[in-house]
């Protein structure tokens, strides 16, 4: 944000102004957008100067007008003339800091005061987020990390379906949790994410804003807190995933576990269902860093197809717990581990002998193979467990045999 100077009017009815976008600069900003404390938006244009100060036009415009300007739909001339209530502010800012404000109807403005027709913002890659939701402004004022998400539907006249948006929000939080857990340094495969981690990765809903669907999420912790570091690293990883090209995408997944990759897949699915892209913008107040990227609908579809081709993972892990159920005729087992996670699946031949003499609730240790992949037929994430080896506490086996008269 540009440091406000003598060219910014002070002590006027416009309020305390902050520059948020500079469109033209000549020794100082001469065409820019600014907001006041109420988040009212003004386009400001320098029209003249003398030895004592500068003459300006200030146009109070709507967020819709700014959106059309930033997207290149209208030029600066039309934007300035789209002033709310058809009134412009003619302001003289003196070098001594004083300001003089006069009101002028649009019809009173000479053409020479306005930009030439056709001068507009060209090839803007940054999605317009209303200034009242601008991540840098809010992050600095709240001292929290800010994450703006905007669903980009192809049909600009059609809003995003509520059901798909609901899935998107749910999976956005789940993905943030899973990636954060993997990056935390406390990661354990296939374990529930500890509350210590989810507290740090929790995203706080702040507001929605116009567009197909725009939402602002904020970090739970302030930027000066040690817990903020995990939000910072997770936001950067999420950004890299959506910013990657199709060729780069597999590399961005390297180092992540199968749960994180499955969560990313679930996050992409509702976007693909809506045939929509996603704009991501985040700001870190402690680093004064802003990152933005747009992942198009085509890119979303390509990334989802890449994940579908990936055998997400096959791991083996030692589990301590108790037997919840055994069906020998179907070679099926159910084991609940010490963390309360229930593993249900197929008994491999190597574990059949031990499984045939076990009783319900027997304490045990088990070697379980877990495979996770994306089903092409059902378009769902499938998790399969196979019991490879089973060891039961001997006392339980002997007690069970004695009760059966053996």
Tab-separated table of C-alpha atoms in Angstrom:
chain	number	residue	atom	x	y	z
A	1	UNK	CA	0.000	0.000	0.000
A	2	UNK	CA	1.311	3.461	-0.944
A	3	UNK	CA	2.211	5.722	1.973
A	4	UNK	CA	-0.412	8.473	2.132
A	5	UNK	CA	1.010	11.982	1.554
A	6	UNK	CA	-0.090	15.551	1.013
A	7	UNK	CA	-2.052	14.587	-2.107
A	8	UNK	CA	-4.542	12.684	0.087
A	9	UNK	CA	-7.283	14.984	1.429
A	10	UNK	CA	-7.524	15.077	5.200
A	11	UNK	CA	-10.305	16.170	7.506
A	12	UNK	CA	-13.007	16.028	4.817
A	13	UNK	CA	-16.399	14.345	4.505
A	14	UNK	CA	-14.732	11.528	2.553
A	15	UNK	CA	-13.158	10.241	5.774
A	16	UNK	CA	-9.654	8.903	6.340
A	17	UNK	CA	-8.515	7.513	3.011
A	18	UNK	CA	-6.093	4.709	2.175
A	19	UNK	CA	-4.759	3.976	-1.298
A	20	UNK	CA	-5.413	0.383	-2.375
A	21	UNK	CA	-4.581	0.441	-6.096
A	22	UNK	CA	-2.379	2.758	-8.166
A	23	UNK	CA	-3.180	2.824	-11.889
A	24	UNK	CA	-0.919	5.668	-13.016
A	25	UNK	CA	2.118	7.179	-11.349
A	26	UNK	CA	4.169	10.271	-12.154
A	27	UNK	CA	6.396	11.274	-9.221
A	28	UNK	CA	3.345	10.409	-7.115
A	29	UNK	CA	0.064	8.533	-7.756
A	30	UNK	CA	-2.110	10.550	-10.162
A	31	UNK	CA	-4.787	7.903	-10.845
A	32	UNK	CA	-5.653	5.497	-8.064
A	33	UNK	CA	-8.382	3.818	-6.022
A	34	UNK	CA	-8.760	4.397	-2.293
A	35	UNK	CA	-11.144	3.497	0.529
A	36	UNK	CA	-12.220	5.069	3.812
A	37	UNK	CA	-12.975	3.489	7.199
A	38	UNK	CA	-16.459	2.511	5.996
A	39	UNK	CA	-14.874	0.738	3.001
A	40	UNK	CA	-16.476	3.199	0.557
A	41	UNK	CA	-14.498	3.139	-2.701
A	42	UNK	CA	-13.248	6.204	-4.576
A	43	UNK	CA	-11.425	6.595	-7.879
A	44	UNK	CA	-9.110	9.598	-7.698
A	45	UNK	CA	-7.695	11.504	-10.666
A	46	UNK	CA	-5.261	14.423	-10.557
A	47	UNK	CA	-6.524	17.055	-13.026
A	48	UNK	CA	-4.224	20.025	-12.360
A	49	UNK	CA	-1.667	21.550	-10.041
A	50	UNK	CA	-0.268	24.922	-9.025
A	51	UNK	CA	2.506	26.133	-6.768
A	52	UNK	CA	0.358	25.637	-3.668
A	53	UNK	CA	-1.148	22.179	-4.271
A	54	UNK	CA	-3.053	19.741	-6.467
A	55	UNK	CA	-6.559	19.598	-7.979
A	56	UNK	CA	-8.399	16.266	-7.970
A	57	UNK	CA	-11.577	14.547	-9.038
A	58	UNK	CA	-12.841	11.950	-6.554
A	59	UNK	CA	-15.595	9.630	-7.763
A	60	UNK	CA	-17.473	7.517	-5.209
A	61	UNK	CA	-18.146	4.233	-7.054
A	62	UNK	CA	-19.740	0.882	-6.287
A	63	UNK	CA	-17.884	-2.399	-5.928
A	64	UNK	CA	-19.635	-3.566	-9.095
A	65	UNK	CA	-18.152	-0.632	-11.016
A	66	UNK	CA	-14.703	-1.437	-9.635
A	67	UNK	CA	-15.124	-5.086	-10.614
A	68	UNK	CA	-15.986	-4.079	-14.185
A	69	UNK	CA	-13.030	-1.688	-14.275
A	70	UNK	CA	-10.525	-4.226	-12.909
A	71	UNK	CA	-11.739	-6.895	-15.358
A	72	UNK	CA	-11.310	-4.524	-18.309
A	73	UNK	CA	-15.040	-4.458	-19.069
A	74	UNK	CA	-15.202	-0.639	-18.847
A	75	UNK	CA	-12.567	2.094	-19.164
A	76	UNK	CA	-11.462	4.641	-16.563
A	77	UNK	CA	-13.603	7.395	-18.076
A	78	UNK	CA	-16.808	5.357	-17.738
A	79	UNK	CA	-15.845	4.227	-14.245
A	80	UNK	CA	-15.339	7.799	-13.025
A	81	UNK	CA	-18.620	8.898	-14.606
A	82	UNK	CA	-20.420	6.012	-12.866
A	83	UNK	CA	-20.199	7.888	-9.573
A	84	UNK	CA	-22.869	6.982	-7.029
A	85	UNK	CA	-25.676	9.602	-7.072
A	86	UNK	CA	-24.093	11.240	-10.132
A	87	UNK	CA	-21.941	13.559	-8.018
A	88	UNK	CA	-18.163	14.013	-8.067
A	89	UNK	CA	-15.896	15.635	-5.498
A	90	UNK	CA	-13.570	18.383	-6.765
A	91	UNK	CA	-10.817	18.607	-4.161
A	92	UNK	CA	-7.869	20.936	-3.815
A	93	UNK	CA	-5.138	19.522	-1.569
A	94	UNK	CA	-2.725	22.176	-0.399
A	95	UNK	CA	0.927	21.484	0.276
A	96	UNK	CA	0.405	22.664	3.860
A	97	UNK	CA	-2.013	19.756	4.419
A	98	UNK	CA	-5.301	21.642	4.151
A	99	UNK	CA	-8.021	20.488	1.749
A	100	UNK	CA	-10.939	22.251	0.064
A	101	UNK	CA	-13.881	20.133	-1.133
A	102	UNK	CA	-16.571	21.138	-3.632
A	103	UNK	CA	-19.369	19.022	-5.119
A	104	UNK	CA	-19.923	18.895	-8.862
A	105	UNK	CA	-22.590	17.201	-10.966
A	106	UNK	CA	-21.243	14.932	-13.676
A	107	UNK	CA	-22.636	17.328	-16.284
A	108	UNK	CA	-20.383	20.091	-14.953
A	109	UNK	CA	-17.197	18.132	-15.638
A	110	UNK	CA	-15.293	19.137	-18.781
A	111	UNK	CA	-14.111	16.357	-21.071
A	112	UNK	CA	-10.564	17.689	-20.742
A	113	UNK	CA	-10.602	16.684	-17.074
A	114	UNK	CA	-11.277	13.016	-17.825
A	115	UNK	CA	-9.090	10.226	-19.229
A	116	UNK	CA	-9.395	9.529	-22.944
A	117	UNK	CA	-12.025	6.967	-23.928
A	118	UNK	CA	-10.689	3.439	-24.281
A	119	UNK	CA	-8.001	3.669	-21.594
A	120	UNK	CA	-8.604	0.592	-19.455
A	121	UNK	CA	-6.903	-2.161	-17.493
A	122	UNK	CA	-5.631	-4.721	-19.974
A	123	UNK	CA	-4.888	-8.410	-19.393
A	124	UNK	CA	-5.507	-8.340	-15.667
A	125	UNK	CA	-4.842	-11.826	-14.272
A	126	UNK	CA	-5.876	-10.924	-10.752
A	127	UNK	CA	-9.474	-11.604	-9.798
A	128	UNK	CA	-11.188	-8.538	-8.363
A	129	UNK	CA	-11.922	-8.969	-4.684
A	130	UNK	CA	-13.981	-6.080	-3.258
A	131	UNK	CA	-11.781	-3.682	-1.338
A	132	UNK	CA	-13.720	-4.316	1.859
A	133	UNK	CA	-12.463	-7.917	1.593
A	134	UNK	CA	-8.946	-7.021	0.414
A	135	UNK	CA	-6.651	-9.499	2.128
A	136	UNK	CA	-3.739	-7.126	2.759
A	137	UNK	CA	-5.886	-4.476	4.440
A	138	UNK	CA	-7.748	-6.908	6.685
A	139	UNK	CA	-4.683	-8.997	7.524
A	140	UNK	CA	-2.811	-5.913	8.711
A	141	UNK	CA	-5.742	-4.559	10.727
A	142	UNK	CA	-6.583	-7.902	12.388
A	143	UNK	CA	-2.986	-9.242	12.480
A	144	UNK	CA	-4.257	-12.588	11.194
A	145	UNK	CA	-3.602	-14.562	8.047
A	146	UNK	CA	-6.315	-14.018	5.426
A	147	UNK	CA	-7.341	-16.505	2.732
A	148	UNK	CA	-9.782	-15.419	0.002
A	149	UNK	CA	-11.362	-18.085	-2.219
A	150	UNK	CA	-13.447	-17.189	-5.269
A	151	UNK	CA	-15.246	-19.822	-7.353
A	152	UNK	CA	-14.927	-18.927	-11.038
A	153	UNK	CA	-17.950	-20.294	-12.923
A	154	UNK	CA	-17.844	-20.187	-16.690
A	155	UNK	CA	-21.354	-18.775	-16.869
A	156	UNK	CA	-20.964	-15.371	-15.190
A	157	UNK	CA	-24.739	-15.028	-14.880
A	158	UNK	CA	-25.105	-18.264	-12.958
A	159	UNK	CA	-24.343	-18.479	-9.242
A	160	UNK	CA	-22.478	-21.409	-7.714
A	161	UNK	CA	-24.805	-24.228	-6.482
A	162	UNK	CA	-25.163	-24.277	-2.694
A	163	UNK	CA	-24.623	-28.050	-2.420
A	164	UNK	CA	-21.324	-27.926	-4.297
A	165	UNK	CA	-20.194	-24.850	-2.361
A	166	UNK	CA	-20.952	-26.672	0.894
A	167	UNK	CA	-18.731	-29.575	-0.187
A	168	UNK	CA	-16.025	-27.128	-1.208
A	169	UNK	CA	-15.932	-25.448	2.206
A	170	UNK	CA	-15.920	-28.759	4.080
A	171	UNK	CA	-13.116	-30.203	1.980
A	172	UNK	CA	-11.144	-26.933	2.092
A	173	UNK	CA	-10.938	-27.231	5.882
A	174	UNK	CA	-10.217	-30.980	5.752
A	175	UNK	CA	-7.457	-30.403	3.192
A	176	UNK	CA	-5.957	-27.602	5.282
A	177	UNK	CA	-5.981	-29.907	8.329
A	178	UNK	CA	-4.418	-32.846	6.482
A	179	UNK	CA	-1.663	-30.814	4.827
A	180	UNK	CA	-0.978	-28.961	8.069
A	181	UNK	CA	-0.648	-32.244	9.947
A	182	UNK	CA	1.823	-33.583	7.391
A	183	UNK	CA	3.906	-30.391	7.625
A	184	UNK	CA	3.690	-30.105	11.418
A	185	UNK	CA	6.541	-32.424	12.374
A	186	UNK	CA	4.166	-34.510	14.531
A	187	UNK	CA	2.802	-36.620	11.685
A	188	UNK	CA	1.940	-40.302	12.239
A	189	UNK	CA	0.541	-42.285	9.281
A	190	UNK	CA	-3.173	-43.086	9.305
A	191	UNK	CA	-3.777	-41.592	12.753
A	192	UNK	CA	-6.445	-39.102	13.691
A	193	UNK	CA	-5.196	-35.533	13.422
A	194	UNK	CA	-4.473	-34.287	16.967
A	195	UNK	CA	-6.513	-31.381	18.311
A	196	UNK	CA	-3.242	-29.518	18.843
A	197	UNK	CA	-2.887	-29.461	15.026
A	198	UNK	CA	-6.507	-28.762	14.077
A	199	UNK	CA	-6.545	-25.808	16.470
A	200	UNK	CA	-3.680	-24.290	14.491
A	201	UNK	CA	-5.121	-25.086	11.044
A	202	UNK	CA	-8.707	-24.089	11.888
A	203	UNK	CA	-10.052	-21.560	9.364
A	204	UNK	CA	-12.408	-18.917	10.741
A	205	UNK	CA	-15.265	-17.834	8.460
A	206	UNK	CA	-15.247	-14.046	8.088
A	207	UNK	CA	-17.471	-13.016	5.185
A	208	UNK	CA	-18.773	-13.721	1.710
A	209	UNK	CA	-18.550	-11.273	-1.164
A	210	UNK	CA	-19.983	-10.898	-4.684
A	211	UNK	CA	-18.907	-13.086	-7.563
A	212	UNK	CA	-19.911	-16.615	-8.472
A	213	UNK	CA	-18.996	-17.240	-4.849
A	214	UNK	CA	-16.381	-15.473	-2.782
A	215	UNK	CA	-15.490	-16.279	0.801
A	216	UNK	CA	-12.935	-14.958	3.244
A	217	UNK	CA	-11.310	-17.255	5.798
A	218	UNK	CA	-8.881	-16.163	8.504
A	219	UNK	CA	-6.331	-17.868	10.714
A	220	UNK	CA	-7.335	-18.690	14.271
A	221	UNK	CA	-4.077	-17.335	15.665
A	222	UNK	CA	-2.515	-13.903	15.343
A	223	UNK	CA	0.585	-13.541	13.221
A	224	UNK	CA	2.797	-12.878	16.261
A	225	UNK	CA	1.827	-16.236	17.811
A	226	UNK	CA	4.101	-19.299	17.428
A	227	UNK	CA	1.039	-21.306	16.365
A	228	UNK	CA	0.634	-19.056	13.300
A	229	UNK	CA	3.635	-20.689	11.615
A	230	UNK	CA	1.627	-23.792	10.673
A	231	UNK	CA	-1.066	-21.666	8.981
A	232	UNK	CA	1.688	-19.879	7.078
A	233	UNK	CA	3.287	-23.097	5.783
A	234	UNK	CA	-0.053	-24.753	4.981
A	235	UNK	CA	-1.362	-21.741	3.044
A	236	UNK	CA	1.855	-21.669	1.017
A	237	UNK	CA	1.522	-25.386	0.179
A	238	UNK	CA	-2.138	-25.037	-0.813
A	239	UNK	CA	-1.187	-22.092	-3.028
A	240	UNK	CA	1.581	-24.111	-4.719
A	241	UNK	CA	-0.847	-26.957	-5.459
A	242	UNK	CA	-3.336	-24.712	-7.252
A	243	UNK	CA	-0.641	-22.555	-8.856
A	244	UNK	CA	1.119	-25.563	-10.400
A	245	UNK	CA	0.742	-26.439	-14.064
A	246	UNK	CA	-0.384	-29.949	-14.996
A	247	UNK	CA	3.262	-30.859	-15.595
A	248	UNK	CA	4.333	-29.486	-12.198
A	249	UNK	CA	1.354	-30.879	-10.279
A	250	UNK	CA	2.736	-34.382	-9.494
A	251	UNK	CA	5.842	-32.800	-7.961
A	252	UNK	CA	3.711	-30.631	-5.643
A	253	UNK	CA	2.118	-33.828	-4.310
A	254	UNK	CA	5.462	-35.412	-3.472
A	255	UNK	CA	6.093	-35.509	0.244
A	256	UNK	CA	2.391	-35.541	1.082
A	257	UNK	CA	0.705	-38.585	2.603
A	258	UNK	CA	-2.241	-40.443	1.109
A	259	UNK	CA	-4.777	-38.726	3.359
A	260	UNK	CA	-3.600	-35.285	2.222
A	261	UNK	CA	-3.741	-36.308	-1.445
A	262	UNK	CA	-7.187	-37.839	-0.967
A	263	UNK	CA	-8.334	-34.588	0.665
A	264	UNK	CA	-7.021	-32.565	-2.276
A	265	UNK	CA	-8.930	-34.861	-4.623
A	266	UNK	CA	-12.140	-34.317	-2.643
A	267	UNK	CA	-11.549	-30.551	-2.783
A	268	UNK	CA	-11.190	-30.651	-6.574
A	269	UNK	CA	-14.330	-32.768	-7.145
A	270	UNK	CA	-17.001	-30.085	-6.380
A	271	UNK	CA	-15.099	-27.572	-8.515
A	272	UNK	CA	-15.065	-30.072	-11.364
A	273	UNK	CA	-18.776	-30.761	-10.820
A	274	UNK	CA	-19.464	-27.023	-11.216
A	275	UNK	CA	-17.100	-26.816	-14.209
A	276	UNK	CA	-15.446	-23.978	-12.310
A	277	UNK	CA	-12.011	-22.613	-11.586
A	278	UNK	CA	-10.758	-21.289	-8.257
A	279	UNK	CA	-9.027	-18.006	-7.444
A	280	UNK	CA	-6.859	-18.121	-4.316
A	281	UNK	CA	-5.451	-15.079	-2.565
A	282	UNK	CA	-3.713	-15.074	0.781
A	283	UNK	CA	-1.799	-12.509	2.805
A	284	UNK	CA	0.629	-13.026	5.676
A	285	UNK	CA	0.899	-9.860	7.819
A	286	UNK	CA	4.074	-11.006	9.579
A	287	UNK	CA	5.907	-11.315	6.239
A	288	UNK	CA	3.960	-8.639	4.315
A	289	UNK	CA	3.510	-11.278	1.588
A	290	UNK	CA	0.550	-11.547	-0.779
A	291	UNK	CA	0.101	-14.454	-3.183
A	292	UNK	CA	-2.613	-14.853	-5.827
A	293	UNK	CA	-3.345	-17.535	-8.395
A	294	UNK	CA	-6.192	-18.665	-10.634
A	295	UNK	CA	-6.641	-22.363	-11.346
A	296	UNK	CA	-8.941	-22.577	-14.371
A	297	UNK	CA	-11.736	-25.108	-14.820
A	298	UNK	CA	-9.554	-26.933	-17.361
A	299	UNK	CA	-6.650	-27.027	-14.898
A	300	UNK	CA	-8.913	-28.343	-12.113
A	301	UNK	CA	-10.147	-31.146	-14.378
A	302	UNK	CA	-6.604	-32.041	-15.474
A	303	UNK	CA	-5.329	-32.180	-11.882
A	304	UNK	CA	-8.229	-34.361	-10.812
A	305	UNK	CA	-7.523	-36.763	-13.662
A	306	UNK	CA	-3.860	-36.921	-12.632
A	307	UNK	CA	-4.852	-37.902	-9.092
A	308	UNK	CA	-7.233	-40.546	-10.462
A	309	UNK	CA	-4.298	-42.158	-12.236
A	310	UNK	CA	-2.231	-42.256	-9.065
A	311	UNK	CA	-2.258	-45.262	-6.741
A	312	UNK	CA	-2.298	-42.942	-3.785
A	313	UNK	CA	-0.531	-45.179	-1.325
A	314	UNK	CA	0.112	-48.658	0.001
A	315	UNK	CA	1.536	-48.800	3.500
A	316	UNK	CA	2.017	-51.375	6.240
A	317	UNK	CA	1.702	-50.485	9.879
A	318	UNK	CA	1.773	-52.260	13.227
A	319	UNK	CA	-1.473	-51.756	15.134
A	320	UNK	CA	-2.108	-52.448	18.821
A	321	UNK	CA	-5.727	-52.859	19.859
A	322	UNK	CA	-8.468	-55.394	20.297
A	323	UNK	CA	-10.469	-57.739	18.102
A	324	UNK	CA	-13.872	-56.265	17.269
A	325	UNK	CA	-15.072	-59.045	14.969
A	326	UNK	CA	-13.965	-62.039	12.852
A	327	UNK	CA	-15.949	-63.779	10.069
A	328	UNK	CA	-13.809	-66.706	8.974
A	329	UNK	CA	-16.149	-67.840	6.190
A	330	UNK	CA	-15.764	-64.462	4.470
A	331	UNK	CA	-12.191	-63.849	5.608
A	332	UNK	CA	-13.192	-60.543	7.153
A	333	UNK	CA	-11.825	-58.839	10.261
A	334	UNK	CA	-12.493	-55.782	12.401
A	335	UNK	CA	-9.873	-54.394	14.796
A	336	UNK	CA	-10.146	-51.258	16.924
A	337	UNK	CA	-6.764	-49.747	17.748
A	338	UNK	CA	-5.736	-47.950	20.934
A	339	UNK	CA	-6.732	-44.592	19.383
A	340	UNK	CA	-10.253	-45.798	18.582
A	341	UNK	CA	-9.668	-46.182	14.830
A	342	UNK	CA	-11.582	-49.119	13.366
A	343	UNK	CA	-9.812	-51.188	10.684
A	344	UNK	CA	-12.146	-53.421	8.667
A	345	UNK	CA	-11.033	-55.566	5.772
A	346	UNK	CA	-9.777	-58.839	4.323
A	347	UNK	CA	-7.788	-61.533	6.201
A	348	UNK	CA	-4.763	-62.714	4.255
A	349	UNK	CA	-3.932	-66.466	4.410
A	350	UNK	CA	-0.853	-65.726	6.533
A	351	UNK	CA	-3.121	-64.491	9.344
A	352	UNK	CA	-5.907	-67.094	9.079
A	353	UNK	CA	-4.483	-69.520	11.652
A	354	UNK	CA	-4.275	-66.872	14.367
A	355	UNK	CA	-7.676	-65.453	13.407
A	356	UNK	CA	-9.325	-68.877	13.730
A	357	UNK	CA	-8.637	-69.138	17.486
A	358	UNK	CA	-9.236	-65.542	18.517
A	359	UNK	CA	-12.165	-64.296	20.580
A	360	UNK	CA	-13.949	-60.945	20.563
A	361	UNK	CA	-12.236	-58.190	22.590
A	362	UNK	CA	-8.930	-60.071	22.684
A	363	UNK	CA	-5.969	-57.688	22.973
A	364	UNK	CA	-3.752	-58.093	19.941
A	365	UNK	CA	-1.048	-56.689	17.733
A	366	UNK	CA	-1.669	-56.773	13.997
A	367	UNK	CA	0.261	-56.008	10.843
A	368	UNK	CA	-2.190	-54.267	8.515
A	369	UNK	CA	-1.619	-53.222	4.907
A	370	UNK	CA	-3.614	-50.144	3.868
A	371	UNK	CA	-4.074	-49.090	0.242
A	372	UNK	CA	-5.812	-45.888	-0.822
A	373	UNK	CA	-6.718	-45.044	-4.402
A	374	UNK	CA	-9.235	-43.088	-6.459
A	375	UNK	CA	-11.924	-45.281	-8.020
A	376	UNK	CA	-12.498	-44.344	-11.659
A	377	UNK	CA	-15.925	-45.988	-11.711
A	378	UNK	CA	-17.419	-44.395	-8.588
A	379	UNK	CA	-15.208	-41.250	-8.553
A	380	UNK	CA	-14.634	-41.789	-4.833
A	381	UNK	CA	-11.614	-42.310	-2.621
A	382	UNK	CA	-11.407	-46.001	-1.599
A	383	UNK	CA	-9.444	-47.213	1.425
A	384	UNK	CA	-8.776	-50.961	1.764
A	385	UNK	CA	-7.246	-52.822	4.728
A	386	UNK	CA	-5.659	-56.280	4.647
A	387	UNK	CA	-4.699	-58.234	7.778
A	388	UNK	CA	-1.249	-59.727	7.079
A	389	UNK	CA	-0.237	-60.972	10.529
A	390	UNK	CA	-2.006	-61.295	13.880
A	391	UNK	CA	-0.613	-61.963	17.317
A	392	UNK	CA	-2.953	-62.569	20.237
A	393	UNK	CA	-2.043	-62.447	23.921
A	394	UNK	CA	-1.422	-66.091	24.872
A	395	UNK	CA	-3.443	-65.976	28.117
A	396	UNK	CA	-6.582	-65.112	26.193
A	397	UNK	CA	-6.124	-68.005	23.786
A	398	UNK	CA	-5.450	-70.479	26.601
A	399	UNK	CA	-8.415	-69.223	28.625
A	400	UNK	CA	-10.670	-69.499	25.615
A	401	UNK	CA	-9.464	-73.082	24.947
A	402	UNK	CA	-10.074	-74.126	28.580
A	403	UNK	CA	-13.603	-72.747	28.458
A	404	UNK	CA	-14.253	-74.890	25.389
A	405	UNK	CA	-13.035	-78.033	27.192
A	406	UNK	CA	-9.790	-78.290	25.210
